[in-house]
Coordinates of C-alpha atoms and ligand atoms in Angstrom, one line a residue:
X1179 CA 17.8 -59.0 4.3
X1180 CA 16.4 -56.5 6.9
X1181 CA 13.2 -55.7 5.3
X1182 CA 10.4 -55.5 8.0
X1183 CA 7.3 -57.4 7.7
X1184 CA 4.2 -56.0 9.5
X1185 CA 0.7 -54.2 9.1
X1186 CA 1.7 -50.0 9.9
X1187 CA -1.8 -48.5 10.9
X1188 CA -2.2 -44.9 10.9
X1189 CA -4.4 -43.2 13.0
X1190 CA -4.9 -39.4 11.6
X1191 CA -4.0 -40.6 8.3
X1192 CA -5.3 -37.2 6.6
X1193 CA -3.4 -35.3 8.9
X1194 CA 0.0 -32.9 8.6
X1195 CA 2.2 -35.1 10.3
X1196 CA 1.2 -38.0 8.4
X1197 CA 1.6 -35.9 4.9
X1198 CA 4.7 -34.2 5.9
X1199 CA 7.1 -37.1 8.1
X1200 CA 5.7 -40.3 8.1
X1201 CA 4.3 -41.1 4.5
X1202 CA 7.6 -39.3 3.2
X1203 CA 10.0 -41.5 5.8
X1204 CA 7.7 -45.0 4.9
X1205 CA 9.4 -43.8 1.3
X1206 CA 12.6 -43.6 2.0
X1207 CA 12.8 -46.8 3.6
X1208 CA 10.6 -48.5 1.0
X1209 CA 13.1 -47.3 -1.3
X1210 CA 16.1 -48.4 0.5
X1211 CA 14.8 -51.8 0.5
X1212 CA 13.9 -51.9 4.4
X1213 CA 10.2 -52.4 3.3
X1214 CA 9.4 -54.3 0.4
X1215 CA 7.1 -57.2 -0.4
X1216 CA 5.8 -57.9 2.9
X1217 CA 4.4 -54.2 4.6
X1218 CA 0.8 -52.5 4.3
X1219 CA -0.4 -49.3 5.7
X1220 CA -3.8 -49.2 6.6
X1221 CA -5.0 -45.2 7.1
X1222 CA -7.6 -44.1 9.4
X1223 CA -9.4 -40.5 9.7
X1224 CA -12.9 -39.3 9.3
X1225 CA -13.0 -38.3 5.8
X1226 CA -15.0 -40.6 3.5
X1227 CA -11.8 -41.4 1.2
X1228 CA -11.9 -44.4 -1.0
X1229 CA -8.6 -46.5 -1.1
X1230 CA -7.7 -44.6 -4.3
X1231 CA -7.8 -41.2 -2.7
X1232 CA -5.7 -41.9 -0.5
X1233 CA -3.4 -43.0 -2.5
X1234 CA -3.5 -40.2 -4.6
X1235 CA -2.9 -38.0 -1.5
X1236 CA 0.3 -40.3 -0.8
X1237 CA 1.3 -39.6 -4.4
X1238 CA 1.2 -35.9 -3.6
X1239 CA 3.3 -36.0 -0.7
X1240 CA 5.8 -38.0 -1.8
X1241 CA 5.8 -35.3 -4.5
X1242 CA 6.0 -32.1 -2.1
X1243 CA 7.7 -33.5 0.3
X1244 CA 10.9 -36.0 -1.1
X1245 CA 10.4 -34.3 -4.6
X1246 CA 10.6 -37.8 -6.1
X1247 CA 8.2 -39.9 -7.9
X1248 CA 10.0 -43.6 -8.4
X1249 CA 8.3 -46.9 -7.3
X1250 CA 5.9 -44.5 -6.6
X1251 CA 2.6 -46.3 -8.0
X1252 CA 4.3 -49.9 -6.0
X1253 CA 4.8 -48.1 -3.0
X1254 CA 1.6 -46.1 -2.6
X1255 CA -0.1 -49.9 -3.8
X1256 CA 0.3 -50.9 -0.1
X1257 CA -1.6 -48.3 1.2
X1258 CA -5.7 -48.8 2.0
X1259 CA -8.0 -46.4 3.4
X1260 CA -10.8 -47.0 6.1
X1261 CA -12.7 -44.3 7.4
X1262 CA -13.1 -44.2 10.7
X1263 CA -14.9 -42.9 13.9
X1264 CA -12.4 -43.1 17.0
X1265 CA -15.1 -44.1 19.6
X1266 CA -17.6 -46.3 17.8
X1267 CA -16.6 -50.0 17.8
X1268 CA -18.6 -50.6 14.4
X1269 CA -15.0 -48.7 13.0
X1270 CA -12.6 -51.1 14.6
X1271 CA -14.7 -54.5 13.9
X1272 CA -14.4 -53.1 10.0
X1273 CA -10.6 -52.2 10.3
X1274 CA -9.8 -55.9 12.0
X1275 CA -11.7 -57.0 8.9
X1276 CA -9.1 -55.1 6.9
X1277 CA -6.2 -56.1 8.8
X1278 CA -7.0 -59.7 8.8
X1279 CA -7.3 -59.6 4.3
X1280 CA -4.1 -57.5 4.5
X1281 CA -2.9 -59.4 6.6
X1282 CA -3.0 -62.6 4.5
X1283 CA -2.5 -60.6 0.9
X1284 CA 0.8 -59.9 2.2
X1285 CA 2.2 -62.5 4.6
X1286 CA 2.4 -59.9 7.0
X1287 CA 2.4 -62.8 9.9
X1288 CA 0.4 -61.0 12.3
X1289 CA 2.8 -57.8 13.2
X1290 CA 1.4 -54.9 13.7
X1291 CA 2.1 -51.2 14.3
X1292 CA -0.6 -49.0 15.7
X1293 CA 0.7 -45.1 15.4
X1294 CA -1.0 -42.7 16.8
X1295 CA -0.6 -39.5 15.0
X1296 CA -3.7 -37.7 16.4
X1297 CA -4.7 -35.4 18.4
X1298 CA -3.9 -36.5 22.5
X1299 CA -7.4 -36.4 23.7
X1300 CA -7.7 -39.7 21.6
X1301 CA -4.9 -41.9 22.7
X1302 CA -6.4 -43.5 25.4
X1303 CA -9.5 -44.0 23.9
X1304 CA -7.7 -45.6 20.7
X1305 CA -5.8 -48.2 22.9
X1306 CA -8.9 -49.3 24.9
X1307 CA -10.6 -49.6 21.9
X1308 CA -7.5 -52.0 19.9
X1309 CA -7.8 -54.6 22.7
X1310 CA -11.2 -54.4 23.6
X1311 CA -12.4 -54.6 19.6
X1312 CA -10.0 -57.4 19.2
X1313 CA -7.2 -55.6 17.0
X1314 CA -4.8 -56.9 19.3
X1315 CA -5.6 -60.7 19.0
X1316 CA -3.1 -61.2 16.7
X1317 CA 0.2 -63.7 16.7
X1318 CA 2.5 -61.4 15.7
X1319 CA 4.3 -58.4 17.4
X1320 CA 1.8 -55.4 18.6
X1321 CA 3.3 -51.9 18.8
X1322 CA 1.6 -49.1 20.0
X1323 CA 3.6 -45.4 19.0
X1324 CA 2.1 -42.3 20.7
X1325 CA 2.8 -38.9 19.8
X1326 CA 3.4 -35.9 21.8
X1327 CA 2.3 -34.7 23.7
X1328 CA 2.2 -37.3 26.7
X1329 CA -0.4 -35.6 28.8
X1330 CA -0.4 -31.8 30.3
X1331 CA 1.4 -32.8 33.7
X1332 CA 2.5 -35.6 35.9
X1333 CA -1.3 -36.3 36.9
X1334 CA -3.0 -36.5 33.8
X1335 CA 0.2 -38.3 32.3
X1336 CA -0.1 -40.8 35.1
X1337 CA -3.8 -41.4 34.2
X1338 CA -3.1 -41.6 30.2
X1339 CA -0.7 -43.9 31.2
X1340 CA -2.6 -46.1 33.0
X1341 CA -5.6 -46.2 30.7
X1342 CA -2.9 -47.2 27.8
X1343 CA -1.2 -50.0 29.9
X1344 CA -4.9 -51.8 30.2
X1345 CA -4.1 -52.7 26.7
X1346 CA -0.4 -52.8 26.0
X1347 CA 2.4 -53.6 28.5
X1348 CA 5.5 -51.2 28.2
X1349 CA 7.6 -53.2 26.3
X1350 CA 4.8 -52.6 23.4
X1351 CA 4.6 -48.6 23.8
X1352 CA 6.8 -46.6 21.8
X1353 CA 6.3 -43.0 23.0
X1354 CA 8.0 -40.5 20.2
X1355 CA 10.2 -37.7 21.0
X1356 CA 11.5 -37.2 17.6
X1357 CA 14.6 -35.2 18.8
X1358 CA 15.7 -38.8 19.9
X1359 CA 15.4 -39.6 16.1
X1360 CA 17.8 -36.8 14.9
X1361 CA 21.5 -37.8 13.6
X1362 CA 23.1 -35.5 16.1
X1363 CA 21.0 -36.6 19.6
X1364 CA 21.8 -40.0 18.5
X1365 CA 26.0 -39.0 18.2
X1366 CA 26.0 -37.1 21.6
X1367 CA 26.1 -41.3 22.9
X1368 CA 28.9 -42.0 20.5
X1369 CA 30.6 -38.9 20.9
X1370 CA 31.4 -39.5 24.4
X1371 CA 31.7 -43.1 24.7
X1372 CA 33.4 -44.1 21.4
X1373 CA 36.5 -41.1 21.8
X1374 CA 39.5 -41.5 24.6
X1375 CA 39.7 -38.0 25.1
X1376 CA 35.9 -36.9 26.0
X1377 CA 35.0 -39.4 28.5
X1378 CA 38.2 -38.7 31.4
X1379 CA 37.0 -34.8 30.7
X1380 CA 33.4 -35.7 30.8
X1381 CA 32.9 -33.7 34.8
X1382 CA 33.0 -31.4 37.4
X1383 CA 37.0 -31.4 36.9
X1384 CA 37.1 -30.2 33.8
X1385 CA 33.7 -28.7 32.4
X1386 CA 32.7 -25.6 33.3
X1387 CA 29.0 -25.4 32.2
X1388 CA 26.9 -26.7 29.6
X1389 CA 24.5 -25.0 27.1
X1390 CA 21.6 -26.5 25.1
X1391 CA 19.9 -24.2 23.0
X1392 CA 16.8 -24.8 20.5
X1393 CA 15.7 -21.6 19.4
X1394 CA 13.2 -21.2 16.2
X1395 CA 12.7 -18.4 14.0
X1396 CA 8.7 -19.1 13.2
X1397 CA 6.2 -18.0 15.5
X1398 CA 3.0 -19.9 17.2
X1399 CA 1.6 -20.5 13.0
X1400 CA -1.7 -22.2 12.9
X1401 CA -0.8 -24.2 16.8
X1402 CA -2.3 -21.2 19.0
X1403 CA -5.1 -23.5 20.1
X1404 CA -2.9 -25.9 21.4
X1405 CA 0.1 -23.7 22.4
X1406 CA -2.3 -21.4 24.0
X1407 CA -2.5 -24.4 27.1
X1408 CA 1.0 -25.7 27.1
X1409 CA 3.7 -23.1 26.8
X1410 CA 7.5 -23.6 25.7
X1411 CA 8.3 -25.7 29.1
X1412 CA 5.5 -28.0 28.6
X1413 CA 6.0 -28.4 24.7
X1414 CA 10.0 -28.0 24.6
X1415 CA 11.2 -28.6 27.8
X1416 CA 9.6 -31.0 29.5
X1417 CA 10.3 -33.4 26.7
X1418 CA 13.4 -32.4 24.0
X1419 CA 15.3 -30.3 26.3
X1420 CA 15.6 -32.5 29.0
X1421 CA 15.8 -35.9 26.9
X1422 CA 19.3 -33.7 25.6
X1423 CA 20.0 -33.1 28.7
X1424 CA 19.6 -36.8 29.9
X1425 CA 21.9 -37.6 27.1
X1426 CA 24.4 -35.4 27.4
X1427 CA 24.7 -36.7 31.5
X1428 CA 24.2 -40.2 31.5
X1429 CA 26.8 -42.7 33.2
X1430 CA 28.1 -44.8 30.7
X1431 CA 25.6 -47.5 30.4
X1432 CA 27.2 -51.2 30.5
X1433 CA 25.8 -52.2 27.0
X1434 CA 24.2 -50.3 24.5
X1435 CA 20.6 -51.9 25.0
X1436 CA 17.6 -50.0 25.6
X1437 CA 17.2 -51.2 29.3
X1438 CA 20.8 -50.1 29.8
X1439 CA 20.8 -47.0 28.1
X1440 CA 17.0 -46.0 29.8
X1441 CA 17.7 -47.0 33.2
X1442 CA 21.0 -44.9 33.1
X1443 CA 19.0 -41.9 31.8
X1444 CA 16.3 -42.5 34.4
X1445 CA 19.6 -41.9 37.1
X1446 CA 19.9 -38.4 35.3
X1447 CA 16.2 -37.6 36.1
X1448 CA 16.4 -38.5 39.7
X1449 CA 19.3 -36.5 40.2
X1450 CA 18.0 -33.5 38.9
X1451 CA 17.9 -31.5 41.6
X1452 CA 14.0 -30.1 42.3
X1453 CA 13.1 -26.5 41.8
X1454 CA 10.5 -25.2 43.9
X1455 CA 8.7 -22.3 45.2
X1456 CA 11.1 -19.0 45.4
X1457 CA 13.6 -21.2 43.7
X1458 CA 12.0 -21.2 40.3
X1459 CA 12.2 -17.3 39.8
X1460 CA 16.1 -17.9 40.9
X1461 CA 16.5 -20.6 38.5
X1462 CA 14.0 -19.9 35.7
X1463 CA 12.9 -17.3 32.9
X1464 CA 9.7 -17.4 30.9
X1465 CA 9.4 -14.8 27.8
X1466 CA 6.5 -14.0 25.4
X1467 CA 8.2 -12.8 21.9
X1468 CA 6.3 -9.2 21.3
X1469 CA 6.6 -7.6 17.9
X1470 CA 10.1 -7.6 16.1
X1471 CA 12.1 -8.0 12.6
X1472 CA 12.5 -11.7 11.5
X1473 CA 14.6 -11.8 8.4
X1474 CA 13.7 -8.2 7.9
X1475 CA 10.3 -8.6 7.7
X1476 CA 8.2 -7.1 10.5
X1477 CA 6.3 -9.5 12.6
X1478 CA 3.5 -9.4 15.3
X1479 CA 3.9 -10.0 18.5
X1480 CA 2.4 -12.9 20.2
X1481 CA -0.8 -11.4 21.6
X1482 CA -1.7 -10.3 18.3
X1483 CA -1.5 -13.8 16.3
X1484 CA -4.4 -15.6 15.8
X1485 CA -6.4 -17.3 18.2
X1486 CA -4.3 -16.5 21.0
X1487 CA -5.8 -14.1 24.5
X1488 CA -5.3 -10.7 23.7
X1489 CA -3.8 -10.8 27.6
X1490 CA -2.0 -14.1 27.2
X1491 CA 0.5 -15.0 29.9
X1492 CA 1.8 -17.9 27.3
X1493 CA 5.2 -18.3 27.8
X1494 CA 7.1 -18.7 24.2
X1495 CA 10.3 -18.7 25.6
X1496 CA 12.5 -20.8 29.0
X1497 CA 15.6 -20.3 30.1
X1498 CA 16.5 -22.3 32.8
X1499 CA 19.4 -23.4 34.9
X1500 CA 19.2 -27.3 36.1
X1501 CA 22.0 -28.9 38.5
X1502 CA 22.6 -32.7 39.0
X1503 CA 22.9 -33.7 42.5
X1504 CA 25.7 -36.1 41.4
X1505 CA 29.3 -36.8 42.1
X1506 CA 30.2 -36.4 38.0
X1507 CA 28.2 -33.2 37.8
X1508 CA 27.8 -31.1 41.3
X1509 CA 28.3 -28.0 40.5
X1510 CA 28.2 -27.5 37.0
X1511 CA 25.0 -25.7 36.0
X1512 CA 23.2 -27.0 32.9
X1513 CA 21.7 -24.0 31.0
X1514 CA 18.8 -24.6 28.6
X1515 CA 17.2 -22.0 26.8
X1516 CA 14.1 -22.9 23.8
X1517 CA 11.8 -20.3 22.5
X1518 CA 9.7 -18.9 19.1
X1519 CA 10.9 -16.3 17.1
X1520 CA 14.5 -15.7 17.9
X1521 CA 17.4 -15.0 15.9
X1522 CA 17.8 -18.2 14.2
X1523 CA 16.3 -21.7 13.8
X1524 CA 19.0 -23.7 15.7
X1525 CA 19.7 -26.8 18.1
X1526 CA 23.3 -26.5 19.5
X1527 CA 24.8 -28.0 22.7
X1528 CA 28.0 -26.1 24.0
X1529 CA 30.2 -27.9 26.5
X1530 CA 32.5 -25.1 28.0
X1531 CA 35.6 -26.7 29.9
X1532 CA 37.7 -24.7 33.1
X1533 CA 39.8 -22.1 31.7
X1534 CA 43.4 -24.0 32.5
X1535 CA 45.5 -23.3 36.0
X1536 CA 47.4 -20.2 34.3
X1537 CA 47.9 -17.9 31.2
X1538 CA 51.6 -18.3 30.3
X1539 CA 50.6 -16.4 27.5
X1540 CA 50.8 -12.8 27.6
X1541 CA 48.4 -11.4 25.2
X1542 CA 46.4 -8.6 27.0
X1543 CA 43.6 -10.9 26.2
X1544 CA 42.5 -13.5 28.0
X1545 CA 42.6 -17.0 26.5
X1546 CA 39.2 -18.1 24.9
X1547 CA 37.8 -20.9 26.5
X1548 CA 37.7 -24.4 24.7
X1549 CA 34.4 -25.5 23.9
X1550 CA 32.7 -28.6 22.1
X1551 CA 30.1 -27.6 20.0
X1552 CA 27.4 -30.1 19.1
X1553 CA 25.3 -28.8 16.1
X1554 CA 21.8 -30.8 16.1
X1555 CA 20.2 -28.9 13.4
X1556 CA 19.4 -27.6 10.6
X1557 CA 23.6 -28.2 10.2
X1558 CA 25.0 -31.5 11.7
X1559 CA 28.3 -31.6 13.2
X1560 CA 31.0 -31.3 15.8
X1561 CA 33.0 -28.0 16.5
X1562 CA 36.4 -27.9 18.7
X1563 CA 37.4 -24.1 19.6
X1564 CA 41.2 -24.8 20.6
X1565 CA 44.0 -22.0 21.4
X1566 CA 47.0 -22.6 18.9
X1567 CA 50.1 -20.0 18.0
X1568 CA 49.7 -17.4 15.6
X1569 CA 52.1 -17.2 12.8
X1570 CA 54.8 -15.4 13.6
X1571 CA 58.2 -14.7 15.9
X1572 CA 56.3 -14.0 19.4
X1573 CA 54.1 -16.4 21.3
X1574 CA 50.9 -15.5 20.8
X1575 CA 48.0 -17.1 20.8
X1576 CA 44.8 -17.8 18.0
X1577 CA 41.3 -19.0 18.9
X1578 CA 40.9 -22.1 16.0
X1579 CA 37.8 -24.1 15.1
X1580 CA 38.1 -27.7 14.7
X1581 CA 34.9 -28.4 12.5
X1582 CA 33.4 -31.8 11.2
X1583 CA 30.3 -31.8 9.7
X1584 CA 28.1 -35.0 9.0
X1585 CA 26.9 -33.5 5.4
X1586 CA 30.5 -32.8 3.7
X1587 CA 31.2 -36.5 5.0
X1588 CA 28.2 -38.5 4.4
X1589 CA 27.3 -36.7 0.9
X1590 CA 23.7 -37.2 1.3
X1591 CA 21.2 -35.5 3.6
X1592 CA 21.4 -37.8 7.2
X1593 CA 17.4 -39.4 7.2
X1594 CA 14.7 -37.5 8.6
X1595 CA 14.4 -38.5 12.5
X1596 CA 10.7 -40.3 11.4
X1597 CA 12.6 -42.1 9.3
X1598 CA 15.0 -43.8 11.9
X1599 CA 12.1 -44.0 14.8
X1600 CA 9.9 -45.7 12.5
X1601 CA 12.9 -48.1 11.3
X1602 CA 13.4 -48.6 15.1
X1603 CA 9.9 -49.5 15.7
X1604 CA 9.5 -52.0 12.6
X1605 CA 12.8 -53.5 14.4
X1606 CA 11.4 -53.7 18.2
X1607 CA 14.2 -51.1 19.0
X1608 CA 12.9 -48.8 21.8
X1609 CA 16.2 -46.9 22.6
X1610 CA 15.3 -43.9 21.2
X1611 CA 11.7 -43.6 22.1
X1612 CA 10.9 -42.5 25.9
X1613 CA 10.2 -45.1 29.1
X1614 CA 7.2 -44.0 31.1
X1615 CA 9.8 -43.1 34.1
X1616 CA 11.4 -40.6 31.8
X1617 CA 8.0 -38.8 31.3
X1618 CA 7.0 -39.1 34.5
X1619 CA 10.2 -37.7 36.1
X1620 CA 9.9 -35.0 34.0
X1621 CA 7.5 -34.0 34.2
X1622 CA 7.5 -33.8 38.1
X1623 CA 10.3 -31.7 37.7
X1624 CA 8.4 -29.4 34.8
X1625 CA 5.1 -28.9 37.3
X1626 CA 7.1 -27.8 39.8
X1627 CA 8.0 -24.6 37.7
X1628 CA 4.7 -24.0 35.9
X1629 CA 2.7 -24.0 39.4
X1630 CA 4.8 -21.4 40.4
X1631 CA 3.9 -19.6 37.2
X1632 CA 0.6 -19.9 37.3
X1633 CA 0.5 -18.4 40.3
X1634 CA 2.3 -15.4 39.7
X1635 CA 0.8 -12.3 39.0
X1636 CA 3.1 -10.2 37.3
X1637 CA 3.1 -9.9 33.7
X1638 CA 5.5 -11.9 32.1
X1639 CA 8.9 -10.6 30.4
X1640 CA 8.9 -9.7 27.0
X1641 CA 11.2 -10.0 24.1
X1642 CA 11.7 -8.2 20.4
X1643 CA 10.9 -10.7 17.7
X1644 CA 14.0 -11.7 16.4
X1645 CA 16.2 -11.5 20.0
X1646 CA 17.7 -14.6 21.5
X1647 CA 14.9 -14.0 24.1
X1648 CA 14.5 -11.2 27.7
X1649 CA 17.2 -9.4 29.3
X1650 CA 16.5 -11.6 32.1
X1651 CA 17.9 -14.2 30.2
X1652 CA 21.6 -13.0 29.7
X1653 CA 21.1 -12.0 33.9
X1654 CA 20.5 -15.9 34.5
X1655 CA 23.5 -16.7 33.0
X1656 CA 25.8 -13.6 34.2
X1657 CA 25.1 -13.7 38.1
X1658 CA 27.6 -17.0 37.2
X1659 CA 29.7 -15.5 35.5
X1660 CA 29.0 -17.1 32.3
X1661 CA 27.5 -15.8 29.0
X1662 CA 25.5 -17.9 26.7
X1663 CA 27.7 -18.7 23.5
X1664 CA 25.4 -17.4 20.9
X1665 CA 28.1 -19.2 18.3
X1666 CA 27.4 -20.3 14.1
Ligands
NAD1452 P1 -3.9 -32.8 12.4 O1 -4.9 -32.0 13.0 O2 -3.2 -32.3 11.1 O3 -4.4 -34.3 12.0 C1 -5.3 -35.0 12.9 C2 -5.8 -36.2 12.2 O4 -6.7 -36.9 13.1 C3 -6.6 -36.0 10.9 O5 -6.3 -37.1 10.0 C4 -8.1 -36.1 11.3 O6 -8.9 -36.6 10.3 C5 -7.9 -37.2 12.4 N1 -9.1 -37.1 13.4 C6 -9.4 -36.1 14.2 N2 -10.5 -36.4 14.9 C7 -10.9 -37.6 14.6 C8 -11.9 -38.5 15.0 N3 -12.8 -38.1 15.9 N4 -12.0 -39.7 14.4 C9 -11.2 -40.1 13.5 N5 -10.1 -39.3 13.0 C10 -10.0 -38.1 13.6 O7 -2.8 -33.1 13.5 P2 -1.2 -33.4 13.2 O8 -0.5 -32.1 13.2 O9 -1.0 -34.4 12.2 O10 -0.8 -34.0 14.7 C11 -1.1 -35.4 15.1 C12 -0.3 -35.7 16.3 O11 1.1 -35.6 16.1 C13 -0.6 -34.8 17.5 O12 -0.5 -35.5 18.7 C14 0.5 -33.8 17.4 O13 0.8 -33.2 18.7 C15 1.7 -34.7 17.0 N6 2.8 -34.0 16.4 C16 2.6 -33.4 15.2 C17 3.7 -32.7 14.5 C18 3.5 -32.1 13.2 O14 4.6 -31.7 12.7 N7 2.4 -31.9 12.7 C19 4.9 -32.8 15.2 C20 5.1 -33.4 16.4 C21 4.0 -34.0 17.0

């Protein structure tokens, strides 16, 4: 029996990521059997709801969102409502109250998860608050998940950071990255270490570059307010791209436990090597996505959306080329490259291996290189391109595609990354969820790149709606001698 027993308390319960991931994953799981007698979610935001509102609202987004409505009224039964004020401690003494009846009601033995799924400026006061209002006097477990983002740089990261460790020690904080959540991220780990022929390939030797690309089709939508301050690197980079990255990198760890697996992702981090000063513009692109054809419908340009500057130097786009001061990886160049309104809505990795000593082949083409494809999202699976014979008398060659893909086998849709974090959390599993050395190595490197940017004056490069982002982009990549695999 696996079914977790602890109090879940939402902070933002009113809120879109509440509607749209975690009430819809808290299904999933309560239908699965992982949650069952012994859970209750308490929900916290300032509207005046009653208990029954709320779960009326749950209703409806189980309804919109999973399309399903069985167990519904015995799932959304656990759910209570308690509005709340973030910085009065009138709010908390009421919702320790509530804890404490829910607490008994279900035999919930003191556990708690405290989610955070509000806007940043609140985090730290939240945590202050949970210890100093006494939420935290509690014989149980006491978890403390924090959404993105984890501060604006290194410094103000650092003093988040600090302000949440007064109340919880790190073992307790659970910082999301939900790409670490996804089926796909999650296989990169088994991929390599579960499969005798990846591993001896798995360098300098034999891998010629590597490619990560997240590209999306929407634009800013209703974020401007927020994107207007942080950017692609800050929102994409500094976080997702380079958790991939750290993944895809990693020494093999010498067991599968969070401490193992962290500290040999935090190796990754500190080999990265640092780009600075005239550097950056060598090693990095920024784009803003200007008007363009998405699915043949004409779009604006990014200046033009709502609530954004009318002169915006916002950069909806990175490319960037990262190296690894390390014996596996010096001199293979990791190319990333994330940005709004491109072609398609896609997360792929591309590992491209060294073309082999010498073309015995003579087909007045040159042999295609083989590649491993890792396909994140919205499809799941591995691709091989291999060189086999064409059919036929002479010796000639045929690029073929190796494909497995996680839906055909599986049957069923893989869970929603929420779904597997929040398993995680109820489980004290903190693998996938980010160390505070991660974030802070990151974003060391990150500030390092959006100084320089700041600072420059030139306007930054633009790109058609619906491109896979500037000409400067493809010039990264060629002065190597590569091209970035644009693949399906
Ligand atoms: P939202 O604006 O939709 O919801 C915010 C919630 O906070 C609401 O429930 C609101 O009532 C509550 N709130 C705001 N001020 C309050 C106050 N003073 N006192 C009490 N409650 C207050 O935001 P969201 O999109 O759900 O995002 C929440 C967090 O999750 C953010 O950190 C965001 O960056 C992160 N996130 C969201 C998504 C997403 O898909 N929406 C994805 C990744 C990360």
């Amino acid at each position: 029996n696996d079914s977790s027993t602890s109090l879940i308390m939402i902070f933002g319960a009113t809120g879109d990521l509440a509607k749209r991931k975690l009430y819809p994953s808290l299904y999933h799981l309560y239908k699965k059997g992982k949650l069952a007698d012994h859970f209750a979610v308490i929900g916290t935001a300032r509207r005046p709801w009653s208990h029954e509102e709320f779960r009326e609202n749950i209703k409806d987004s189980i309804h919109s969102f999973v399309g399903a409505d069985e167990q519904i009224d015995d799932f959304s039964s656990h759910f209570y409502y308690q509005p709340h004020d973030v910085t009065d401690s009138d709010s908390y003494i009421q919702l320790k109250t509530l804890a404490e009846e829910l607490d008994t009601k279900y035999s919930l033995q003191g556990n708690r998860i405290f989610y955070l799924a509000m806007a940043p400026e609140f985090f730290g006061t939240i945590a202050d608050h949970l210890k100093a209002d006494g939420l935290t006097d509690t014989t149980g477990f006491k978890r403390l998940v924090i959404e993105k983002p984890f501060g604006h740089d290194l410094e103000s990261a650092e003093q988040l950071n600090a302000q949440i460790r007064q109340s919880f020690p790190e073992e307790e904080i659970y910082r999301i990255d939900h790409y670490l959540g996804k089926a796909m991220v999650q296989n990169i780990e088994v991929i390599r270490f579960a499969n005798a022929f990846f591993e001896p390939l798995w360098n300098n030797r034999y891998i010629s570059n590597i490619q990560i690309t997240s590209s999306e089709k929407l634009g800013v939508e209703e974020r401007a307010r927020y994107y207007e301050t942080s950017g692609a690197l800050r929102d994409m980079v500094q976080n997702h791209m380079l958790q991939m990255l750290a993944l895809l990198a990693m020494e093999p760890p010498i067991r599968l436990t969070t401490d193992e697996i962290r500290s040999e992702k935090v190796k990754v981090f500190r080999a990265l090597r640092p780009i600075e000063g005239n550097e950056v513009n060598e090693y990095f692109v920024r784009g803003q996505y200007g008007p363009g054809t998405i699915d043949k419908n004409e779009v604006v340009g990014y200046r033009d959306e709502m609530n954004v500057d009318p002169d915006s130097q916002t950069e909806t786009f990175v490319a960037g080329k990262l190296m690894i001061d390390n014996f596996r990886w010096a001199g293979v160049p990791f190319y990333i490259r994330t940005g709004k309104r491109m072609t398609t809505k896609s997360t792929k990795i591309v590992i491209q291996f060294k073309d082999i000593p010498m073309n015995l082949y003579n087909n007045n083409e040159q042999l295609q290189p083989n590649l491993l494809v890792i396909h994140i999202q919205p499809d799941e699976g591995i691709t091989l391109h291999l060189n086999a014979k064409k059919s036929g008398q002479n010796m000639q060659t045929n690029p073929v595609k190796l494909n497995f893909s996680n839906e055909g086998s599986n049957g069923i849709n893989t869970p929603e990354a929420y779904e597997k974090l929040l398993y995680d959390c109820l489980h004290g599993d903190a693998t996938n969820f980010t160390h505070w050395d991660e974030v802070a190595l990151s974003w060391k490197f990150v500030d390092k790149i959006s100084e320089v940017w700041e600072q420059t004056n030139s306007e930054i490069p633009k790109y058609a709606s619906g491109t896979m982002g500037p000409e400067e982009a493809e010039k990264l990549i060629e002065n190597d001698g590569f091209f970035w695999w644009n693949l399906n």
